[in-house]
């Protein structure tokens, strides 16, 4: 076989990738039942039996808080698996597409200006097990010398599955008040945008390396929640809450096992230049995904 091996095809990004990558070639997306990615020997067997021409790795250990108590599992999925895939693609001179996270950055003021977006060349400084293991995965791919595209993205959501937007829609039907964190700043990114950009990048054969991938603009979790409720009201969704009933709280008031960066802003110019596009705003993207979500329930 020389098709595309897609790992994590049941996840938010993987589900959307299945729909886009079929335009590039035959996609093989083994489920967890067919290929348990914690089993390194099984991954090797699968690679050698199917000999994919391109590997797209959307699989990851993404439970950011749980990773603090399951570091070995997070390390296997986020660090060792990418290293294994990179060694395979390097030995065959093939491409590896991989996804990484804003959580590889420290998000604090160490680089001089806490409101400045991170560049792809900015020093990393992960604050959590998840962030550390994602960074190890990125570094293993770079160190392997394989041809690669690593897309670092942020705050992923989609019309289906468990994510912030869907949680807000549920809470918005149950609650009349909510407190949301307002001091973590980033850009909510639809899984579909990630899949579309991946296809564009492969089609245009952009230069290998690390690229930030998110919509334009910035907000906080509080701002994202308010915009979800505002747009849902406009679309006629019967909610018990309005944006005015969402109060802003600080990260300190909402302690979690894993520390999140306050600054998750990602500079997008490198990707925009490579593709010759201007990325859409996060609000425009939310309108698309929210409309789809509310029309299919
Ligand atoms: N979610 C975010 O907010 C976010 C933010 C920044 C970057 N990213 C990165 O973006 C990429 C895609 O994230 P996502 O949100 O699409 O992730 P997701 O929805 O959590 O999906 C993870 C995928 O990995 C698979 N997987 C996990 N452990 C496995 C195992 N042992 N064997 C086989 N499959 C396994 C899952 O399979 P099952 O369906 O069987 O569990 C699922 O298909 C990841 O690299 C992530 O680090 C995500």
Short mmCIF file of C-alpha atoms and ligand atoms in Angstrom, two decimals:
data_model
loop_
_atom_site.label_atom_id
_atom_site.label_comp_id
_atom_site.label_asym_id
_atom_site.label_seq_id
_atom_site.Cartn_x
_atom_site.Cartn_y
_atom_site.Cartn_z
CA UNK A 1 0.00 0.00 0.00
CA UNK A 2 1.17 3.58 -0.54
CA UNK A 3 -1.85 5.50 0.68
CA UNK A 4 -2.21 7.89 3.61
CA UNK A 5 -2.05 6.51 7.13
CA UNK A 6 -4.19 8.70 9.38
CA UNK A 7 -3.82 8.11 13.12
CA UNK A 8 -6.46 9.45 15.48
CA UNK A 9 -9.19 9.43 12.82
CA UNK A 10 -11.94 9.34 15.47
CA UNK A 11 -10.73 12.52 17.19
CA UNK A 12 -11.88 16.09 16.51
CA UNK A 13 -9.13 16.87 13.99
CA UNK A 14 -8.85 13.31 12.66
CA UNK A 15 -12.57 13.15 11.86
CA UNK A 16 -12.31 16.30 9.72
CA UNK A 17 -9.04 15.11 8.15
CA UNK A 18 -10.73 11.95 6.89
CA UNK A 19 -13.08 14.18 4.89
CA UNK A 20 -10.33 16.35 3.40
CA UNK A 21 -7.47 13.90 2.86
CA UNK A 22 -9.54 11.62 0.65
CA UNK A 23 -8.94 14.29 -2.03
CA UNK A 24 -5.19 13.55 -1.79
CA UNK A 25 -5.23 9.75 -1.85
CA UNK A 26 -6.60 6.63 -0.27
CA UNK A 27 -6.91 7.15 3.49
CA UNK A 28 -6.42 4.31 5.98
CA UNK A 29 -7.50 5.30 9.48
CA UNK A 30 -7.23 2.35 11.88
CA UNK A 31 -9.41 2.61 14.95
CA UNK A 32 -8.07 2.11 18.48
CA UNK A 33 -9.48 -1.44 18.32
CA UNK A 34 -7.47 -2.16 15.15
CA UNK A 35 -4.28 -0.44 16.33
CA UNK A 36 -3.62 0.50 19.94
CA UNK A 37 -1.05 3.28 19.68
CA UNK A 38 0.32 2.60 23.16
CA UNK A 39 1.69 -0.67 21.72
CA UNK A 40 4.94 0.30 19.96
CA UNK A 41 5.46 -3.18 18.49
CA UNK A 42 1.95 -3.17 17.01
CA UNK A 43 2.62 0.26 15.45
CA UNK A 44 5.84 -1.08 13.85
CA UNK A 45 4.05 -4.16 12.54
CA UNK A 46 1.31 -1.99 11.06
CA UNK A 47 3.80 0.38 9.40
CA UNK A 48 5.80 -2.43 7.83
CA UNK A 49 2.75 -4.34 6.68
CA UNK A 50 0.93 -1.37 5.09
CA UNK A 51 3.91 0.81 4.12
CA UNK A 52 2.04 4.14 3.93
CA UNK A 53 3.27 6.80 1.54
CA UNK A 54 2.32 9.61 3.95
CA UNK A 55 1.60 9.58 7.69
CA UNK A 56 -0.76 12.12 9.24
CA UNK A 57 -0.72 11.87 13.03
CA UNK A 58 -3.79 13.42 14.66
CA UNK A 59 -3.64 10.99 17.59
CA UNK A 60 -2.57 12.33 20.96
CA UNK A 61 -3.16 12.13 24.68
CA UNK A 62 -5.22 15.34 24.97
CA UNK A 63 -6.65 15.13 28.52
CA UNK A 64 -4.55 18.03 29.79
CA UNK A 65 -5.44 17.71 33.49
CA UNK A 66 -5.46 13.90 33.58
CA UNK A 67 -1.98 13.87 32.02
CA UNK A 68 -0.62 15.18 35.34
CA UNK A 69 -1.50 11.82 36.93
CA UNK A 70 -0.85 9.67 33.83
CA UNK A 71 2.50 11.03 32.61
CA UNK A 72 3.69 7.70 31.17
CA UNK A 73 0.64 7.32 28.96
CA UNK A 74 0.88 10.96 27.84
CA UNK A 75 4.59 10.42 27.10
CA UNK A 76 3.94 7.32 25.00
CA UNK A 77 1.27 9.00 22.86
CA UNK A 78 2.69 12.52 22.64
CA UNK A 79 6.46 11.93 22.63
CA UNK A 80 7.37 8.31 21.80
CA UNK A 81 4.78 7.74 19.07
CA UNK A 82 5.82 10.83 17.04
CA UNK A 83 9.48 9.74 17.43
CA UNK A 84 8.60 6.27 16.15
CA UNK A 85 6.68 7.68 13.18
CA UNK A 86 9.50 10.12 12.43
CA UNK A 87 12.11 7.32 12.40
CA UNK A 88 9.96 5.36 9.95
CA UNK A 89 9.34 8.28 7.58
CA UNK A 90 12.99 9.38 7.76
CA UNK A 91 14.20 5.93 6.73
CA UNK A 92 11.89 6.03 3.68
CA UNK A 93 12.29 9.70 2.79
CA UNK A 94 8.55 10.27 3.27
CA UNK A 95 6.53 13.03 4.89
CA UNK A 96 5.07 13.13 8.39
CA UNK A 97 2.28 15.57 9.24
CA UNK A 98 1.84 16.12 12.97
CA UNK A 99 -0.14 18.43 15.29
CA UNK A 100 1.12 20.22 18.34
CA UNK A 101 -0.04 22.79 20.83
CA UNK A 102 0.16 26.33 22.19
CA UNK A 103 0.82 24.61 25.54
CA UNK A 104 4.46 24.03 24.51
CA UNK A 105 4.99 27.74 25.30
CA UNK A 106 5.26 29.07 28.80
CA UNK A 107 2.70 31.82 28.27
CA UNK A 108 4.36 34.12 30.74
CA UNK A 109 6.25 37.36 30.36
CA UNK A 110 9.73 35.82 30.17
CA UNK A 111 10.14 36.68 26.49
CA UNK A 112 9.65 40.36 27.21
CA UNK A 113 6.03 41.15 26.44
CA UNK A 114 3.26 38.98 27.77
CA UNK A 115 0.81 40.13 25.08
CA UNK A 116 3.09 39.44 22.11
CA UNK A 117 2.21 36.40 19.97
CA UNK A 118 4.63 33.50 20.06
CA UNK A 119 6.69 32.97 16.91
CA UNK A 120 7.52 29.46 15.71
CA UNK A 121 11.11 30.28 16.73
CA UNK A 122 10.19 31.48 20.25
CA UNK A 123 11.70 29.45 23.09
CA UNK A 124 9.36 26.81 24.45
CA UNK A 125 8.70 26.43 28.16
CA UNK A 126 5.80 24.07 28.82
CA UNK A 127 4.04 24.35 32.18
CA UNK A 128 2.27 20.96 32.21
CA UNK A 129 2.92 17.27 31.53
CA UNK A 130 0.80 17.59 28.40
CA UNK A 131 2.83 20.56 27.15
CA UNK A 132 6.15 18.90 27.98
CA UNK A 133 5.25 15.66 26.20
CA UNK A 134 3.94 17.55 23.13
CA UNK A 135 7.19 19.51 22.99
CA UNK A 136 9.22 16.28 23.23
CA UNK A 137 7.23 14.94 20.28
CA UNK A 138 7.95 18.06 18.21
CA UNK A 139 11.65 17.89 19.05
CA UNK A 140 11.90 14.17 18.22
CA UNK A 141 10.40 14.83 14.79
CA UNK A 142 12.77 17.74 14.14
CA UNK A 143 15.80 15.81 15.41
CA UNK A 144 15.00 12.77 13.24
CA UNK A 145 15.65 14.74 10.06
CA UNK A 146 12.45 13.43 8.45
CA UNK A 147 10.44 15.64 6.10
CA UNK A 148 7.73 17.05 8.32
CA UNK A 149 4.95 19.55 8.83
CA UNK A 150 4.11 20.28 12.46
CA UNK A 151 1.04 22.46 12.98
CA UNK A 152 0.89 24.04 16.44
CA UNK A 153 -2.71 24.95 17.11
CA UNK A 154 -4.83 26.12 20.04
CA UNK A 155 -8.20 25.60 21.76
CA UNK A 156 -9.59 23.05 19.27
CA UNK A 157 -13.35 22.56 18.96
CA UNK A 158 -15.80 21.13 16.44
CA UNK A 159 -19.51 20.60 15.89
CA UNK A 160 -19.29 17.07 17.24
CA UNK A 161 -17.83 15.52 20.37
CA UNK A 162 -16.73 16.88 23.72
CA UNK A 163 -15.29 20.38 23.52
CA UNK A 164 -15.69 23.86 24.97
CA UNK A 165 -18.35 25.03 22.48
CA UNK A 166 -20.57 22.01 23.04
CA UNK A 167 -20.12 22.23 26.82
CA UNK A 168 -21.16 25.91 26.71
CA UNK A 169 -24.26 25.08 24.65
CA UNK A 170 -25.24 22.46 27.26
CA UNK A 171 -24.55 24.78 30.22
CA UNK A 172 -26.31 27.62 28.41
CA UNK A 173 -29.52 25.59 28.48
CA UNK A 174 -29.15 24.67 32.18
CA UNK A 175 -27.65 27.68 33.95
CA UNK A 176 -28.51 31.30 34.52
CA UNK A 177 -24.99 32.30 35.60
CA UNK A 178 -21.48 31.11 34.86
CA UNK A 179 -17.93 32.13 35.77
CA UNK A 180 -15.35 31.81 32.99
CA UNK A 181 -11.58 32.35 33.01
CA UNK A 182 -10.68 35.68 31.42
CA UNK A 183 -6.90 35.88 31.80
CA UNK A 184 -5.89 33.08 29.40
CA UNK A 185 -5.74 34.59 25.91
CA UNK A 186 -5.68 32.65 22.64
CA UNK A 187 -7.73 31.74 19.58
CA UNK A 188 -10.38 28.99 19.41
CA UNK A 189 -9.63 26.82 16.37
CA UNK A 190 -12.17 24.64 14.55
CA UNK A 191 -10.94 21.15 13.72
CA UNK A 192 -12.27 21.74 10.21
CA UNK A 193 -9.96 24.71 9.64
CA UNK A 194 -7.02 22.54 10.71
CA UNK A 195 -8.02 19.84 8.22
CA UNK A 196 -8.56 22.34 5.39
CA UNK A 197 -5.19 23.98 5.99
CA UNK A 198 -3.50 20.57 6.13
CA UNK A 199 -4.90 19.70 2.70
CA UNK A 200 -3.84 23.09 1.31
CA UNK A 201 -0.35 22.67 2.72
CA UNK A 202 0.02 19.23 1.14
CA UNK A 203 -1.45 20.38 -2.17
CA UNK A 204 0.83 23.43 -2.35
CA UNK A 205 3.82 21.41 -1.07
CA UNK A 206 4.85 24.13 1.36
CA UNK A 207 8.30 23.98 2.90
CA UNK A 208 8.64 21.59 5.83
CA UNK A 209 8.87 22.82 9.43
CA UNK A 210 6.74 24.09 12.30
CA UNK A 211 3.75 26.33 11.55
CA UNK A 212 1.26 27.96 13.88
CA UNK A 213 -2.33 27.30 12.80
CA UNK A 214 -5.28 29.18 14.30
CA UNK A 215 -7.84 31.74 13.17
CA UNK A 216 -7.00 35.45 13.39
CA UNK A 217 -7.84 37.48 16.47
CA UNK A 218 -7.72 36.67 20.14
CA UNK A 219 -10.05 36.17 23.06
CA UNK A 220 -10.28 34.57 26.49
CA UNK A 221 -12.37 31.56 27.55
CA UNK A 222 -14.76 34.16 28.98
CA UNK A 223 -14.86 36.01 25.63
CA UNK A 224 -15.33 32.74 23.73
CA UNK A 225 -18.23 31.70 25.98
CA UNK A 226 -19.92 35.11 25.62
CA UNK A 227 -19.58 34.98 21.82
CA UNK A 228 -21.02 31.43 21.71
CA UNK A 229 -24.05 32.62 23.69
CA UNK A 230 -24.40 35.82 21.64
CA UNK A 231 -24.29 33.98 18.31
CA UNK A 232 -26.53 31.16 19.57
CA UNK A 233 -29.16 33.72 20.62
CA UNK A 234 -29.00 35.31 17.14
CA UNK A 235 -29.51 31.83 15.63
CA UNK A 236 -32.66 31.42 17.76
CA UNK A 237 -31.28 28.86 20.21
CA UNK A 238 -33.37 28.83 23.42
CA UNK A 239 -30.77 29.42 26.15
CA UNK A 240 -31.30 30.23 29.83
CA UNK A 241 -28.22 32.45 29.86
CA UNK A 242 -27.11 35.69 28.17
CA UNK A 243 -23.54 36.94 27.70
CA UNK A 244 -24.18 39.48 30.46
CA UNK A 245 -24.70 36.65 32.97
CA UNK A 246 -21.19 35.25 32.37
CA UNK A 247 -18.76 36.64 34.91
CA UNK A 248 -15.03 36.92 34.37
CA UNK A 249 -12.79 35.05 36.79
CA UNK A 250 -9.01 34.62 36.95
CA UNK A 251 -7.05 31.38 36.51
CA UNK A 252 -6.19 31.62 40.22
CA UNK A 253 -9.91 31.47 41.06
CA UNK A 254 -10.29 28.33 38.91
CA UNK A 255 -7.42 26.01 39.93
CA UNK A 256 -6.81 22.95 37.73
CA UNK A 257 -4.29 20.08 38.09
CA UNK A 258 -2.40 21.34 34.99
CA UNK A 259 -1.18 24.93 34.72
CA UNK A 260 -2.25 26.61 31.47
CA UNK A 261 -0.34 29.43 29.77
CA UNK A 262 -1.86 32.89 30.12
CA UNK A 263 -0.51 33.90 26.73
CA UNK A 264 -1.54 31.42 24.01
CA UNK A 265 -1.33 33.94 21.15
CA UNK A 266 0.24 32.34 18.06
CA UNK A 267 1.78 34.42 15.26
CA UNK A 268 0.25 33.26 11.98
CA UNK A 269 2.30 35.10 9.36
CA UNK A 270 4.57 32.16 8.50
CA UNK A 271 1.61 29.97 7.55
CA UNK A 272 -0.21 32.80 5.75
CA UNK A 273 2.90 33.55 3.67
CA UNK A 274 3.46 29.88 2.81
CA UNK A 275 -0.14 29.38 1.68
CA UNK A 276 -0.71 32.86 0.24
CA UNK A 277 -3.89 33.31 2.31
CA UNK A 278 -5.20 35.43 5.16
CA UNK A 279 -6.68 33.24 7.86
CA UNK A 280 -10.30 34.00 8.83
CA UNK A 281 -11.27 35.48 12.20
CA UNK A 282 -12.21 33.20 15.10
CA UNK A 283 -15.67 34.80 15.25
CA UNK A 284 -16.37 34.00 11.55
CA UNK A 285 -15.21 30.46 12.12
CA UNK A 286 -17.42 30.10 15.21
CA UNK A 287 -20.44 31.23 13.18
CA UNK A 288 -19.84 28.41 10.66
CA UNK A 289 -19.37 25.67 13.23
CA UNK A 290 -22.18 26.87 15.50
CA UNK A 291 -24.62 27.03 12.58
CA UNK A 292 -23.69 23.47 11.62
CA UNK A 293 -24.01 22.29 15.23
CA UNK A 294 -27.41 23.89 15.82
CA UNK A 295 -28.83 22.73 12.49
CA UNK A 296 -27.94 19.08 13.12
CA UNK A 297 -29.17 18.59 16.69
N1 LIG B 1 -7.99 19.61 21.74
C1 LIG B 1 -7.33 20.78 21.82
O1 LIG B 1 -7.81 21.77 22.39
C2 LIG B 1 -5.96 20.92 21.18
C3 LIG B 1 -5.26 22.13 21.32
C4 LIG B 1 -4.01 22.27 20.73
C5 LIG B 1 -3.46 21.20 20.03
N2 LIG B 1 -4.14 20.03 19.92
C6 LIG B 1 -3.51 18.91 19.20
O2 LIG B 1 -4.28 18.64 18.03
C7 LIG B 1 -4.21 17.23 17.74
C8 LIG B 1 -5.61 16.68 17.59
O3 LIG B 1 -6.34 16.92 18.81
P1 LIG B 1 -7.88 16.52 18.97
O4 LIG B 1 -8.52 17.56 19.81
O5 LIG B 1 -8.45 16.17 17.64
O6 LIG B 1 -7.72 15.20 19.85
P2 LIG B 1 -8.87 14.18 20.34
O7 LIG B 1 -10.19 14.62 19.84
O8 LIG B 1 -8.65 13.97 21.79
O9 LIG B 1 -8.49 12.83 19.55
C9 LIG B 1 -7.39 12.06 19.92
C10 LIG B 1 -7.33 10.87 19.00
O10 LIG B 1 -6.25 10.03 19.44
C11 LIG B 1 -6.74 8.71 19.55
N3 LIG B 1 -6.03 7.94 20.57
C12 LIG B 1 -5.67 8.34 21.80
N4 LIG B 1 -5.07 7.33 22.43
C13 LIG B 1 -5.05 6.27 21.57
C14 LIG B 1 -4.56 4.93 21.64
N5 LIG B 1 -3.97 4.46 22.75
N6 LIG B 1 -4.70 4.13 20.56
C15 LIG B 1 -5.34 4.59 19.44
N7 LIG B 1 -5.82 5.84 19.32
C16 LIG B 1 -5.67 6.67 20.38
C17 LIG B 1 -8.19 8.87 19.94
O11 LIG B 1 -8.89 7.67 19.72
P3 LIG B 1 -10.27 7.34 20.50
O12 LIG B 1 -11.35 8.11 19.77
O13 LIG B 1 -10.40 5.86 20.38
O14 LIG B 1 -10.08 7.81 21.92
C18 LIG B 1 -8.61 10.01 19.02
O15 LIG B 1 -8.86 9.51 17.72
C19 LIG B 1 -3.39 16.60 18.87
O16 LIG B 1 -2.06 16.50 18.46
C20 LIG B 1 -3.50 17.61 20.00
O17 LIG B 1 -2.39 17.55 20.88
C21 LIG B 1 -5.39 19.86 20.47
#
